[in-house]
Short mmCIF file of C-alpha atoms in Angstrom, two decimals:
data_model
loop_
_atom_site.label_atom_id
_atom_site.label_comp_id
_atom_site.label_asym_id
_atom_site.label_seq_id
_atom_site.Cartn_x
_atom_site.Cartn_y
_atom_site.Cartn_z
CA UNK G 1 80.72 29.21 23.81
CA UNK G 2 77.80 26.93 23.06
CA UNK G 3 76.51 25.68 19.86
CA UNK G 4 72.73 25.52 18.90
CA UNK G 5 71.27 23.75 15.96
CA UNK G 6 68.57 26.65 14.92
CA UNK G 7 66.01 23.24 14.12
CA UNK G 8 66.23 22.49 17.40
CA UNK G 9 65.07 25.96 18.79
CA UNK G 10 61.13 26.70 20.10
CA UNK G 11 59.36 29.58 20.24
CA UNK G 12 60.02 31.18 23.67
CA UNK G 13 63.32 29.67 24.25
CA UNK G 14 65.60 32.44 26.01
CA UNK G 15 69.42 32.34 26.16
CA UNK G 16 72.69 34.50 26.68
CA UNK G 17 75.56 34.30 24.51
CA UNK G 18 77.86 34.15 23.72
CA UNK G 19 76.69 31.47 21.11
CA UNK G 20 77.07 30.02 18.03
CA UNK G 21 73.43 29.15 16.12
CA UNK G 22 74.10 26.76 12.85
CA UNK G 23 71.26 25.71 10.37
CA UNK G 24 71.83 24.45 7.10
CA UNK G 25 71.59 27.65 5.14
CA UNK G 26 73.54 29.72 7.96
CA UNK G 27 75.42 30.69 10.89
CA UNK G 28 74.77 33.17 13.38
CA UNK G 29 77.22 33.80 15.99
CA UNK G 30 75.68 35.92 19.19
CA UNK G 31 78.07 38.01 21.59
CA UNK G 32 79.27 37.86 24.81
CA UNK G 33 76.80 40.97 25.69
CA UNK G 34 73.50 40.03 24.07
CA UNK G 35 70.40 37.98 24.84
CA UNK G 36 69.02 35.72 21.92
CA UNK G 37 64.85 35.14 21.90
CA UNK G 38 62.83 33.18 19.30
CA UNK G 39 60.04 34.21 18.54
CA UNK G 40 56.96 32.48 17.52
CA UNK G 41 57.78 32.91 13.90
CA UNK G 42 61.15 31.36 14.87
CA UNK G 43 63.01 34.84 14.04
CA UNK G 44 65.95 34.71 16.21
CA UNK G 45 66.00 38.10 17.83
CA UNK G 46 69.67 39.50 19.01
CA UNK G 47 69.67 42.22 21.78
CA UNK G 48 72.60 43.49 22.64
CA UNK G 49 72.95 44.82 26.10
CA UNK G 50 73.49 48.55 26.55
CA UNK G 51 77.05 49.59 28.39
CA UNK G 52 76.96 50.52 31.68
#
């Protein structure tokens, strides 16, 4: 799975986990099924795809 450093992350950047995102403070770890978006408040948003 890849690793991001959450610092390193613009607003608009797009990517499929899974995936680990570290930052000082925290760690968020994204799914195989999910699509992570920042947003331009740098809020990582986490959706999680629906089953088929």
């Amino acid at each position: 799975c890849k690793i991001y450093n959450r610092y390193a992350l613009k607003p608009g950047d797009v990517f499929r986990g899974p995936a680990v995102i570290e930052e000082r403070e925290s760690t968020a770890v994204a799914g195989p099924d999910t699509t992570v978006t920042i947003d331009k408040y740098l809020n990582l948003i986490i959706d999680i795809d629906a089953p088929a």
